[in-house]
Coordinates of N, CA, C and O in Angstrom, one line a residue:
M453 N -68.3 -63.3 -25.0 CA -69.3 -63.5 -23.9 C -68.9 -61.9 -23.0 O -67.7 -62.0 -22.6
G454 N -69.8 -61.2 -23.1 CA -69.5 -59.8 -22.3 C -69.3 -60.1 -20.5 O -69.9 -61.2 -20.4
N455 N -69.1 -59.3 -19.8 CA -69.2 -59.5 -18.6 C -70.5 -59.0 -17.9 O -71.4 -58.4 -18.6
L456 N -70.5 -59.3 -16.6 CA -72.1 -59.1 -16.0 C -72.4 -57.8 -15.7 O -73.6 -57.5 -16.0
L457 N -71.4 -57.0 -15.4 CA -71.4 -55.6 -15.4 C -72.0 -55.0 -16.5 O -73.2 -54.1 -16.6
G458 N -71.4 -55.4 -17.8 CA -72.1 -54.7 -19.3 C -73.4 -55.2 -19.6 O -74.1 -54.5 -20.1
K459 N -73.3 -56.6 -19.2 CA -74.5 -57.2 -19.8 C -75.8 -57.1 -19.0 O -77.2 -57.0 -19.5
E460 N -75.5 -56.8 -17.7 CA -77.0 -56.6 -16.8 C -77.1 -55.6 -16.0 O -78.1 -55.1 -15.8
V461 N -76.2 -54.8 -15.5 CA -75.9 -53.8 -14.6 C -76.2 -52.5 -15.6 O -77.1 -51.6 -15.0
L462 N -75.7 -52.4 -16.6 CA -76.1 -51.2 -17.3 C -77.3 -51.1 -17.9 O -78.0 -50.1 -17.8
P463 N -77.9 -52.2 -18.5 CA -79.5 -52.1 -18.8 C -80.5 -51.8 -17.8 O -81.3 -50.9 -17.7
F464 N -80.3 -52.2 -16.4 CA -80.7 -51.7 -15.1 C -80.8 -50.3 -15.0 O -81.6 -49.7 -14.9
T465 N -79.4 -49.8 -14.9 CA -79.0 -48.3 -14.9 C -79.8 -47.5 -15.8 O -80.5 -46.3 -15.4
L466 N -79.6 -48.1 -17.1 CA -80.7 -47.2 -18.1 C -82.1 -47.2 -17.9 O -82.7 -46.2 -18.2
S467 N -82.7 -48.2 -17.4 CA -84.1 -48.3 -16.9 C -84.6 -47.4 -16.0 O -85.4 -46.9 -16.2
L468 N -83.6 -47.4 -14.9 CA -84.0 -46.4 -14.0 C -83.7 -44.8 -14.4 O -84.6 -43.9 -14.2
A469 N -82.6 -44.6 -15.4 CA -82.6 -43.4 -16.1 C -83.9 -42.9 -17.0 O -84.3 -41.7 -17.1
L470 N -84.4 -44.0 -17.3 CA -85.4 -43.9 -18.5 C -86.4 -43.4 -17.6 O -87.6 -42.6 -17.9
M471 N -86.9 -43.8 -16.5 CA -87.9 -43.5 -15.4 C -87.6 -41.9 -15.3 O -88.7 -41.3 -15.3
I472 N -86.6 -41.4 -14.8 CA -86.3 -40.0 -14.4 C -86.2 -39.4 -15.5 O -87.0 -38.2 -15.5
A473 N -85.9 -39.7 -16.6 CA -86.0 -38.8 -17.8 C -87.3 -38.7 -18.3 O -87.5 -37.4 -18.8
T474 N -88.1 -39.7 -18.1 CA -89.8 -39.5 -18.7 C -90.3 -38.7 -17.6 O -91.3 -37.9 -18.2
A475 N -90.0 -38.7 -16.5 CA -90.8 -38.0 -15.4 C -90.2 -36.4 -15.6 O -91.0 -35.5 -15.7
L476 N -89.0 -36.2 -16.0 CA -88.6 -34.8 -16.4 C -89.2 -34.3 -17.5 O -89.8 -33.0 -17.6
A477 N -89.4 -35.0 -18.8 CA -89.8 -34.6 -19.9 C -91.7 -34.4 -19.4 O -92.0 -33.5 -20.0
G478 N -92.2 -35.3 -18.7 CA -93.7 -34.8 -18.4 C -93.8 -33.6 -17.7 O -94.6 -32.7 -18.0
D479 N -92.9 -33.2 -16.6 CA -92.7 -32.0 -16.0 C -92.6 -30.9 -16.8 O -93.3 -29.9 -16.8
G480 N -91.5 -31.0 -17.9 CA -91.3 -30.1 -18.8 C -92.5 -29.6 -19.8 O -92.9 -28.5 -20.0
L481 N -93.4 -30.7 -20.0 CA -94.5 -30.5 -20.7 C -95.5 -29.9 -20.2 O -96.0 -29.1 -20.6
L482 N -95.6 -30.2 -18.8 CA -96.8 -29.5 -18.0 C -96.3 -28.1 -17.9 O -97.2 -27.1 -18.0
H483 N -95.4 -27.6 -17.7 CA -94.5 -26.2 -17.8 C -94.7 -25.6 -19.1 O -94.9 -24.5 -19.3
Y484 N -94.5 -26.5 -20.1 CA -94.6 -25.7 -21.4 C -95.8 -25.4 -21.8 O -96.1 -24.4 -22.2
F485 N -96.7 -26.0 -21.4 CA -98.1 -26.0 -22.1 C -98.9 -25.2 -20.8 O -100.3 -25.1 -20.8
D486 N -98.1 -24.6 -19.8 CA -99.0 -24.0 -18.7 C -99.9 -24.8 -18.2 O -101.0 -24.3 -17.7
L487 N -99.4 -26.0 -17.6 CA -100.4 -27.0 -17.0 C -99.9 -27.4 -15.8 O -100.2 -28.7 -15.4
V488 N -99.0 -26.4 -15.1 CA -98.5 -27.1 -13.8 C -99.2 -27.6 -12.8 O -99.1 -28.3 -11.9
W489 N -100.6 -26.9 -12.8 CA -101.6 -27.4 -11.7 C -101.8 -28.7 -11.8 O -102.4 -29.3 -10.7
I490 N -101.8 -29.3 -13.0 CA -102.2 -30.8 -13.3 C -101.1 -31.6 -12.5 O -101.5 -32.5 -11.6
G491 N -99.7 -31.1 -12.2 CA -98.7 -31.8 -11.8 C -99.0 -32.0 -10.3 O -98.7 -33.1 -9.8
R492 N -99.9 -31.2 -9.7 CA -99.9 -30.9 -8.2 C -100.8 -32.0 -7.6 O -100.8 -32.7 -6.6
Y493 N -101.6 -32.5 -8.6 CA -102.8 -33.6 -8.6 C -102.2 -34.9 -8.9 O -102.9 -35.9 -8.6
L494 N -101.0 -35.1 -9.4 CA -100.5 -36.4 -10.0 C -100.1 -37.2 -8.9 O -99.8 -38.5 -9.0
G495 N -99.7 -36.9 -7.9 CA -99.4 -37.6 -6.6 C -100.5 -38.6 -6.1 O -100.1 -39.6 -5.5
I496 N -101.9 -38.0 -6.3 CA -102.7 -38.9 -5.7 C -103.0 -40.2 -6.7 O -102.7 -41.3 -5.9
P497 N -103.0 -40.1 -7.9 CA -103.2 -41.3 -8.6 C -101.8 -42.2 -8.5 O -101.9 -43.5 -8.5
G498 N -100.7 -41.4 -8.4 CA -99.5 -42.2 -8.3 C -99.3 -42.9 -7.2 O -98.9 -44.1 -7.1
V499 N -99.8 -42.3 -5.8 CA -99.8 -43.0 -4.6 C -100.9 -44.2 -4.7 O -100.5 -45.3 -4.2
I500 N -101.9 -44.0 -5.2 CA -103.0 -45.0 -5.5 C -102.3 -46.1 -6.1 O -102.7 -47.3 -5.7
L501 N -101.6 -46.0 -7.3 CA -100.9 -47.0 -8.2 C -100.2 -47.9 -7.2 O -100.0 -49.1 -7.3
I502 N -99.1 -47.0 -6.5 CA -98.1 -47.5 -5.7 C -98.8 -48.7 -4.6 O -98.6 -49.8 -4.2
L503 N -99.9 -48.0 -4.0 CA -100.6 -48.7 -3.1 C -101.1 -50.1 -3.5 O -101.1 -51.1 -2.9
A504 N -101.7 -49.8 -4.8 CA -102.2 -51.3 -5.4 C -101.3 -52.1 -5.8 O -101.5 -53.4 -5.8
S505 N -100.1 -51.7 -5.8 CA -99.0 -52.6 -6.2 C -98.7 -53.7 -5.3 O -98.1 -54.6 -5.5
F506 N -99.2 -53.2 -4.0 CA -98.8 -54.2 -2.8 C -99.6 -55.7 -2.7 O -99.4 -56.2 -1.9
G507 N -100.7 -55.8 -3.8 CA -101.3 -56.8 -3.9 C -100.2 -57.7 -4.2 O -100.5 -59.0 -3.9
Y508 N -99.1 -57.6 -4.9 CA -98.3 -58.6 -4.7 C -97.7 -59.1 -3.7 O -97.5 -60.6 -3.3
S509 N -97.5 -58.3 -2.8 CA -97.1 -58.7 -1.6 C -98.0 -59.7 -0.8 O -97.6 -60.6 0.1
L510 N -99.1 -59.1 -0.8 CA -100.2 -59.9 -0.1 C -100.3 -61.2 -0.8 O -100.8 -62.2 0.0
R511 N -100.4 -61.3 -2.2 CA -100.4 -62.8 -2.6 C -99.2 -63.6 -2.4 O -99.3 -64.9 -2.0
K512 N -98.0 -62.8 -2.5 CA -96.9 -63.7 -2.0 C -96.8 -64.1 -0.6 O -96.5 -65.2 -0.3
R513 N -97.6 -63.4 0.3 CA -97.7 -63.9 1.5 C -99.0 -64.7 1.8 O -99.2 -65.0 3.0
K514 N -99.5 -65.1 0.8 CA -101.0 -65.9 0.8 C -102.0 -65.3 1.6 O -102.8 -65.9 2.0
I515 N -102.1 -63.8 1.8 CA -103.1 -63.1 2.1 C -104.4 -63.2 1.1 O -105.1 -63.1 1.4
I516 N -103.8 -62.8 0.0 CA -104.7 -63.1 -1.3 C -104.2 -64.6 -1.8 O -103.0 -64.8 -1.9
T517 N -105.3 -65.1 -1.9 CA -104.8 -66.7 -2.5 C -105.3 -66.7 -3.9 O -104.7 -67.8 -4.4
R518 N -106.2 -65.8 -4.5 CA -106.1 -66.0 -6.0 C -105.4 -65.3 -6.9 O -104.5 -64.4 -6.6
G519 N -105.2 -66.1 -7.9 CA -104.3 -65.4 -9.1 C -102.8 -66.1 -9.1 O -102.5 -66.4 -8.2
N520 N -102.4 -65.9 -10.3 CA -101.1 -66.7 -10.4 C -100.0 -65.5 -10.0 O -100.2 -64.3 -10.3
P521 N -99.1 -66.2 -9.0 CA -98.0 -65.1 -8.4 C -97.3 -64.3 -9.5 O -96.7 -63.3 -9.1
A522 N -97.0 -65.1 -10.7 CA -96.1 -64.3 -11.8 C -96.8 -63.2 -12.2 O -96.3 -61.9 -12.5
R523 N -98.3 -63.3 -12.3 CA -99.0 -62.2 -12.8 C -98.9 -61.0 -11.7 O -99.0 -59.7 -12.1
W524 N -99.2 -61.6 -10.7 CA -99.2 -60.4 -9.4 C -97.8 -59.7 -9.5 O -97.9 -58.5 -9.3
L525 N -96.6 -60.4 -9.6 CA -95.3 -59.8 -9.8 C -95.5 -58.6 -11.0 O -95.0 -57.6 -10.8
L526 N -95.9 -59.2 -12.1 CA -95.9 -58.2 -13.5 C -96.8 -56.9 -12.9 O -96.6 -56.0 -13.2
F527 N -97.9 -57.1 -12.4 CA -98.9 -56.3 -11.9 C -98.3 -55.2 -10.8 O -98.3 -54.1 -11.0
H528 N -97.5 -55.9 -10.2 CA -96.5 -54.9 -9.0 C -95.6 -54.0 -9.7 O -95.6 -52.9 -9.6
Q529 N -94.8 -54.8 -10.5 CA -93.9 -54.0 -11.3 C -94.4 -52.9 -12.2 O -93.9 -51.8 -12.1
R530 N -95.6 -53.0 -12.8 CA -96.2 -52.2 -13.7 C -96.7 -50.9 -13.0 O -96.6 -49.8 -13.4
L531 N -97.5 -51.2 -11.9 CA -98.0 -50.2 -11.2 C -97.1 -49.5 -10.2 O -97.3 -48.1 -10.1
A532 N -96.2 -49.9 -9.7 CA -95.2 -49.3 -8.9 C -94.3 -48.6 -10.0 O -94.3 -47.3 -9.5
W533 N -94.0 -48.9 -11.2 CA -93.1 -48.0 -11.9 C -94.3 -46.8 -12.4 O -93.5 -45.7 -12.4
T534 N -95.3 -46.9 -12.9 CA -96.1 -45.9 -13.2 C -96.6 -45.0 -12.3 O -96.4 -43.9 -12.2
G535 N -96.7 -45.5 -11.1 CA -97.3 -44.9 -10.0 C -95.9 -43.8 -9.4 O -95.9 -42.8 -9.2
S536 N -94.7 -44.5 -9.6 CA -93.6 -44.0 -9.1 C -93.4 -42.8 -10.2 O -92.8 -41.4 -9.9
L537 N -93.7 -42.8 -11.5 CA -93.5 -42.0 -12.6 C -94.4 -40.7 -12.3 O -94.0 -39.4 -12.4
L538 N -95.7 -41.0 -11.9 CA -96.6 -40.0 -11.8 C -96.2 -39.2 -10.4 O -96.2 -38.0 -10.4
V539 N -95.6 -39.7 -9.5 CA -95.1 -39.3 -8.2 C -93.8 -38.2 -8.5 O -93.6 -37.2 -8.1
L540 N -93.2 -38.8 -9.3 CA -91.9 -37.8 -9.9 C -92.4 -36.5 -10.5 O -91.8 -35.4 -10.2
V541 N -93.2 -37.0 -11.4 CA -93.9 -35.5 -12.3 C -94.4 -34.7 -11.0 O -94.0 -33.4 -11.0
H542 N -95.0 -35.2 -10.1 CA -95.7 -34.5 -9.2 C -94.6 -33.7 -8.4 O -94.5 -32.5 -8.1
A543 N -93.8 -34.2 -8.0 CA -92.5 -33.6 -7.4 C -92.0 -32.9 -8.1 O -91.3 -31.5 -7.4
G544 N -91.7 -32.9 -9.2 CA -91.0 -31.9 -10.1 C -91.6 -30.7 -10.2 O -91.1 -29.6 -10.5
V545 N -92.9 -30.2 -10.0 CA -93.9 -29.1 -9.7 C -93.6 -28.4 -8.7 O -93.7 -27.2 -8.4
H546 N -93.2 -29.1 -7.5 CA -92.9 -28.4 -6.1 C -91.8 -28.6 -5.5 O -90.9 -29.6 -5.4
F547 N -91.0 -27.5 -5.4 CA -89.6 -27.3 -4.8 C -89.7 -26.8 -3.4 O -88.6 -26.6 -3.0
N548 N -90.4 -26.6 -2.6 CA -90.8 -25.9 -1.4 C -90.9 -26.9 -0.1 O -91.0 -26.3 0.9
A549 N -91.0 -27.9 -0.1 CA -91.2 -28.9 1.1 C -90.3 -30.0 1.3 O -89.9 -30.8 0.5
V550 N -89.4 -29.8 2.2 CA -88.3 -30.8 2.6 C -89.1 -32.1 2.6 O -88.3 -33.3 2.3
L551 N -90.0 -32.4 3.4 CA -90.6 -33.5 3.7 C -90.8 -34.4 2.4 O -90.7 -35.3 2.2
A552 N -91.6 -33.6 1.3 CA -91.9 -34.2 0.0 C -90.6 -34.6 -0.5 O -90.8 -35.7 -0.9
W553 N -89.6 -33.8 -0.5 CA -88.6 -34.5 -1.3 C -87.6 -35.5 -0.6 O -87.3 -36.3 -1.2
L554 N -87.7 -35.6 0.8 CA -87.3 -36.9 1.5 C -88.3 -38.0 1.0 O -87.7 -39.3 0.7
A555 N -89.6 -37.8 0.9 CA -90.3 -38.9 0.4 C -90.1 -39.2 -1.2 O -89.9 -40.5 -1.2
V556 N -89.8 -38.4 -1.9 CA -89.4 -38.6 -3.4 C -88.1 -39.3 -3.1 O -87.6 -40.2 -4.2
A557 N -87.2 -38.9 -2.4 CA -85.7 -39.7 -2.3 C -85.8 -41.2 -2.0 O -85.5 -41.9 -2.4
A558 N -86.6 -41.1 -0.8 CA -87.0 -42.6 -0.5 C -87.8 -43.4 -1.6 O -87.4 -44.7 -1.7
M559 N -88.6 -42.7 -2.4 CA -89.3 -43.6 -3.2 C -88.2 -43.9 -4.4 O -88.4 -45.2 -4.9
L560 N -87.2 -43.1 -4.9 CA -86.5 -43.2 -5.7 C -85.5 -44.5 -5.4 O -85.3 -45.3 -6.2
I561 N -84.9 -44.4 -4.0 CA -84.2 -45.4 -3.7 C -85.1 -46.7 -3.8 O -84.6 -47.8 -4.1
N562 N -86.3 -46.7 -3.5 CA -87.1 -47.8 -3.4 C -87.5 -48.4 -4.7 O -87.2 -49.6 -5.0
A563 N -87.4 -47.6 -5.8 CA -87.6 -47.9 -7.2 C -86.5 -48.7 -7.5 O -86.6 -49.6 -8.3
A564 N -85.6 -47.8 -7.4 CA -84.2 -48.4 -7.8 C -84.0 -50.1 -7.2 O -83.3 -50.9 -7.6
S565 N -84.4 -50.3 -5.8 CA -84.4 -51.3 -5.2 C -85.1 -52.5 -6.1 O -84.8 -53.5 -6.2
G566 N -86.4 -52.0 -6.2 CA -87.5 -52.8 -6.9 C -86.6 -53.4 -7.9 O -86.9 -54.4 -8.9
L567 N -86.3 -52.5 -8.9 CA -85.8 -52.6 -10.4 C -84.5 -53.4 -10.3 O -84.4 -54.4 -11.3
T568 N -83.7 -53.5 -8.9 CA -82.6 -54.4 -9.0 C -83.1 -55.8 -9.1 O -82.9 -56.8 -9.5
G569 N -84.2 -56.0 -7.9 CA -85.0 -57.5 -8.1 C -85.4 -57.9 -9.5 O -85.1 -58.9 -9.7
K570 N -86.1 -56.7 -10.2 CA -86.6 -57.1 -11.6 C -85.5 -57.7 -12.6 O -85.5 -58.4 -13.2
Y571 N -84.5 -56.7 -12.6 CA -83.7 -56.9 -13.7 C -82.4 -57.8 -13.4 O -81.9 -58.1 -14.2
L572 N -82.1 -57.6 -12.2 CA -80.7 -58.0 -11.9 C -80.7 -59.7 -11.2 O -79.6 -60.2 -11.3
L573 N -81.6 -59.7 -10.4 CA -81.4 -60.9 -9.5 C -81.4 -62.2 -10.2 O -80.2 -62.9 -10.3
Q574 N -82.4 -62.4 -11.0 CA -82.5 -63.6 -11.8 C -81.5 -63.7 -13.0 O -80.9 -64.6 -13.0
R575 N -81.4 -62.4 -13.5 CA -80.4 -62.4 -14.8 C -79.2 -62.7 -14.2 O -78.1 -63.4 -15.1
A576 N -78.6 -62.1 -13.1 CA -77.3 -62.2 -12.7 C -77.2 -63.8 -12.4 O -75.8 -64.3 -12.8
Q577 N -77.9 -64.3 -11.7 CA -77.6 -65.7 -11.3 C -77.7 -66.8 -12.5 O -76.9 -67.6 -12.7
R578 N -78.7 -66.4 -13.5 CA -78.7 -67.0 -14.7 C -77.6 -67.0 -15.7 O -76.7 -68.0 -16.1
W579 N -76.9 -65.8 -15.8 CA -75.8 -65.1 -16.4 C -74.4 -66.1 -16.1 O -73.8 -66.4 -16.6
L580 N -74.2 -66.2 -14.5 CA -73.3 -66.6 -14.0 C -73.2 -68.0 -14.1 O -72.3 -68.7 -14.5
R581 N -74.5 -68.9 -14.1 CA -74.5 -70.3 -14.6 C -74.2 -70.6 -15.9 O -73.5 -71.3 -16.2
E582 N -74.6 -69.8 -16.9 CA -74.4 -69.8 -18.3 C -72.9 -69.7 -18.5 O -72.4 -70.4 -19.3
A583 N -72.2 -68.8 -17.9 CA -70.8 -68.6 -17.8 C -70.1 -69.6 -17.6 O -69.1 -70.0 -18.3
R584 N -70.5 -69.9 -16.2 CA -69.8 -71.5 -15.9 C -69.8 -72.6 -17.0 O -68.8 -73.2 -17.2
S585 N -71.0 -72.7 -17.1 CA -71.1 -73.7 -18.2 C -70.4 -73.5 -19.3 O -69.5 -74.4 -20.1
D586 N -70.4 -72.1 -19.9 CA -69.7 -72.0 -21.4 C -67.9 -72.2 -20.9 O -67.5 -72.9 -21.8
L587 N -67.6 -72.1 -20.0 CA -66.1 -72.2 -19.7 C -65.7 -73.5 -19.3 O -64.9 -74.0 -19.8
R588 N -66.9 -74.3 -18.8 CA -66.6 -75.9 -18.5 C -66.5 -76.6 -20.1 O -65.9 -77.3 -20.6
E589 N -67.5 -76.0 -20.9 CA -67.4 -76.5 -22.3 C -66.2 -76.1 -23.1 O -65.9 -76.7 -23.9
Q590 N -65.2 -75.3 -22.7 CA -64.1 -74.8 -23.4 C -62.8 -75.5 -22.8 O -61.9 -75.6 -22.8
G591 N -63.6 -76.7 -21.6 CA -62.4 -77.4 -21.1 C -61.8 -76.7 -19.8 O -60.7 -77.2 -19.4
L592 N -62.3 -75.7 -19.3 CA -61.6 -75.4 -18.1 C -62.2 -75.9 -16.6 O -63.3 -76.6 -16.7
E593 N -61.3 -76.0 -15.8 CA -62.0 -76.7 -14.6 C -62.3 -75.9 -13.6 O -62.2 -74.3 -13.6
G594 N -62.7 -76.4 -12.2 CA -63.4 -75.6 -11.4 C -62.5 -74.2 -10.9 O -63.1 -73.2 -10.8
A595 N -61.2 -74.2 -10.3 CA -60.6 -73.1 -9.8 C -60.4 -72.3 -11.0 O -60.3 -71.0 -10.8
E596 N -60.1 -72.7 -12.1 CA -59.6 -71.7 -13.2 C -61.1 -70.8 -13.5 O -60.9 -69.8 -14.1
I597 N -62.1 -71.7 -13.3 CA -63.4 -71.1 -13.8 C -63.8 -69.9 -12.8 O -64.1 -68.8 -13.2
E598 N -63.5 -70.2 -11.5 CA -63.8 -69.4 -10.5 C -63.0 -68.2 -10.6 O -63.4 -66.9 -10.3
D599 N -61.6 -68.3 -11.2 CA -60.7 -67.1 -11.3 C -61.2 -66.3 -12.3 O -61.2 -65.2 -12.0
R600 N -61.7 -66.8 -13.1 CA -62.3 -65.9 -14.3 C -63.4 -65.2 -14.0 O -63.5 -64.2 -14.6
L601 N -64.0 -66.1 -13.3 CA -65.5 -65.2 -12.9 C -65.4 -64.5 -11.6 O -66.6 -64.4 -11.0
H602 N -64.3 -64.4 -11.2 CA -64.2 -63.8 -9.6 C -65.0 -62.6 -9.5 O -65.8 -62.5 -8.7
W603 N -64.8 -61.8 -10.3 CA -65.6 -60.1 -10.1 C -67.0 -60.4 -10.4 O -67.9 -59.7 -9.8
D604 N -67.3 -61.1 -11.7 CA -68.7 -61.4 -11.7 C -69.6 -62.3 -10.7 O -70.6 -61.8 -10.4
S605 N -68.6 -63.0 -10.1 CA -69.1 -63.7 -8.8 C -69.4 -62.8 -7.5 O -70.7 -62.8 -6.9
I606 N -68.6 -61.9 -7.5 CA -68.7 -60.8 -6.6 C -70.0 -60.0 -6.7 O -70.8 -59.7 -5.7
V607 N -70.1 -59.3 -8.1 CA -71.1 -58.8 -8.3 C -72.4 -59.2 -8.2 O -73.4 -58.9 -7.7
S608 N -72.4 -60.5 -8.5 CA -73.7 -61.4 -8.4 C -74.1 -61.5 -7.0 O -75.4 -61.6 -6.5
R609 N -73.2 -61.8 -5.9 CA -73.3 -61.8 -4.7 C -74.2 -60.8 -4.1 O -75.0 -60.6 -3.3
L610 N -73.5 -59.6 -4.3 CA -73.9 -58.3 -4.1 C -75.4 -57.9 -4.6 O -76.4 -57.7 -3.6
V611 N -75.6 -58.6 -5.6 CA -76.9 -58.4 -6.3 C -78.0 -59.3 -5.5 O -79.1 -58.8 -5.4
T612 N -77.6 -60.2 -5.0 CA -78.6 -61.1 -4.0 C -78.9 -60.4 -2.7 O -79.9 -61.0 -2.2
Q613 N -78.4 -59.6 -2.3 CA -78.4 -58.6 -1.2 C -79.8 -57.8 -1.2 O -80.0 -57.5 -0.3
W614 N -80.2 -57.6 -2.4 CA -81.2 -56.4 -2.4 C -82.4 -56.6 -1.7 O -83.1 -55.9 -0.9
R615 N -82.8 -58.0 -1.3 CA -84.1 -58.1 -0.5 C -84.0 -57.7 1.0 O -84.7 -57.3 1.5
K616 N -82.7 -57.9 1.3 CA -82.6 -57.2 2.9 C -82.8 -55.6 3.1 O -82.9 -55.5 3.9
I617 N -82.8 -54.8 1.8 CA -82.8 -53.5 2.0 C -84.2 -52.9 1.4 O -84.6 -52.1 1.8
H618 N -84.8 -53.9 0.5 CA -86.1 -53.5 -0.4 C -87.0 -53.1 0.6 O -87.9 -52.1 0.5
I619 N -87.5 -54.1 1.7 CA -88.5 -53.9 2.6 C -88.2 -52.7 3.7 O -89.3 -51.9 3.6
P620 N -87.0 -52.6 4.1 CA -87.0 -51.3 5.0 C -87.0 -50.1 4.2 O -87.7 -49.1 4.7
I621 N -86.7 -50.1 3.1 CA -86.6 -48.8 2.1 C -88.2 -48.5 1.7 O -88.6 -47.3 2.2
T622 N -89.0 -49.7 1.6 CA -90.4 -49.5 1.2 C -91.0 -48.7 2.6 O -92.1 -47.9 2.5
L623 N -90.6 -49.4 3.7 CA -91.2 -48.9 5.1 C -90.8 -47.5 5.3 O -91.6 -46.8 5.7
S624 N -89.7 -47.2 4.8 CA -89.4 -45.6 4.9 C -89.9 -44.6 4.0 O -90.4 -43.6 4.6
F625 N -90.0 -45.0 3.0 CA -91.1 -44.2 1.8 C -92.3 -44.3 2.2 O -93.0 -43.1 2.4
G626 N -92.9 -45.6 3.0 CA -94.5 -45.2 3.3 C -94.5 -44.3 4.5 O -95.7 -43.4 4.5
I627 N -93.4 -44.2 5.4 CA -93.8 -43.4 6.5 C -93.6 -41.9 5.9 O -94.1 -40.9 6.4
L628 N -92.5 -41.7 5.0 CA -92.1 -40.4 4.6 C -93.4 -39.9 3.8 O -93.9 -38.9 4.0
A629 N -94.2 -40.8 3.0 CA -95.1 -40.4 2.0 C -96.4 -40.1 2.9 O -97.2 -38.9 2.5
T630 N -96.7 -41.1 3.9 CA -97.8 -40.9 4.9 C -97.6 -39.5 5.6 O -98.6 -38.7 5.4
S631 N -96.6 -39.1 6.0 CA -96.2 -37.9 6.5 C -96.4 -36.7 5.6 O -96.9 -35.7 6.1
H632 N -96.2 -36.7 4.5 CA -96.1 -35.7 3.4 C -97.7 -35.7 3.3 O -98.4 -34.6 3.2
V633 N -98.5 -36.6 3.3 CA -99.8 -36.5 2.7 C -100.6 -35.6 4.2 O -101.4 -34.9 3.8
V634 N -100.1 -36.2 5.3 CA -100.8 -35.7 6.5 C -100.5 -34.2 6.3 O -101.4 -33.5 6.9
A635 N -99.3 -33.9 6.1 CA -98.9 -32.4 6.2 C -99.6 -31.5 5.4 O -100.0 -30.5 5.7
V636 N -99.9 -32.3 4.2 CA -100.8 -31.5 3.0 C -102.2 -31.2 3.6 O -102.5 -30.3 3.4
F637 N -102.7 -32.2 4.3 CA -104.0 -31.9 4.6 C -103.8 -30.9 5.9 O -105.2 -30.4 6.2
L638 N -103.0 -30.8 6.8 CA -102.8 -30.0 7.8 C -102.8 -28.8 7.4 O -103.4 -27.6 7.8
F639 N -102.0 -28.4 6.2 CA -101.5 -27.1 5.9 C -102.1 -26.5 4.7 O -101.8 -25.4 4.2
W640 N -102.8 -27.5 4.0 CA -103.7 -27.2 2.6 C -104.6 -25.9 3.0 O -105.2 -25.6 4.0
G641 N -104.4 -24.9 1.8 CA -105.2 -23.6 2.2 C -106.8 -24.2 1.5 O -107.1 -24.1 0.4
W642 N -107.7 -24.4 2.4 CA -109.0 -25.2 2.3 C -110.1 -23.9 2.0 O -111.0 -24.0 2.5
K643 N -109.4 -23.1 1.3 CA -110.4 -21.8 1.0 C -111.5 -22.2 0.2 O -111.4 -22.9 -0.8

């Protein structure tokens, strides 16, 4: 039985790294094929997909009453990941705007927070329950089990705190992204 860090945290980290690597590869391909102009416009469908992913929040709060919540969650995860990927490719094309980079940083932190919920929260709690059960089956008692799982319990408790930061991070990203879009419209060369 491996530890929680190796079994759960590492796969989460790799999935976030995959998103970033895919965005870098997409941006690299646009540059290689001299199609950088496409990247300039990928932010639009990216933001639309991210906005569409908020359907899950509306369903969770019963503003939308139709549909299975589990399907809405899957819809949220896929749209937000794909939208974030498109925005990252878009951001890779432009290096001249501080506001845009702040929005991208907030989006990356938000994506990391969302992936925390997806990959770690339920898995960490399930893994800890299974580890306790396995140790009980080996004949260990309460205090000894808790001693062996001390660090894993700490990691699990930290993971459960993700919800407290996910919503404010999402709000920060929304404000920065909206500010970026408004700035684009104000300063766009409308020739």
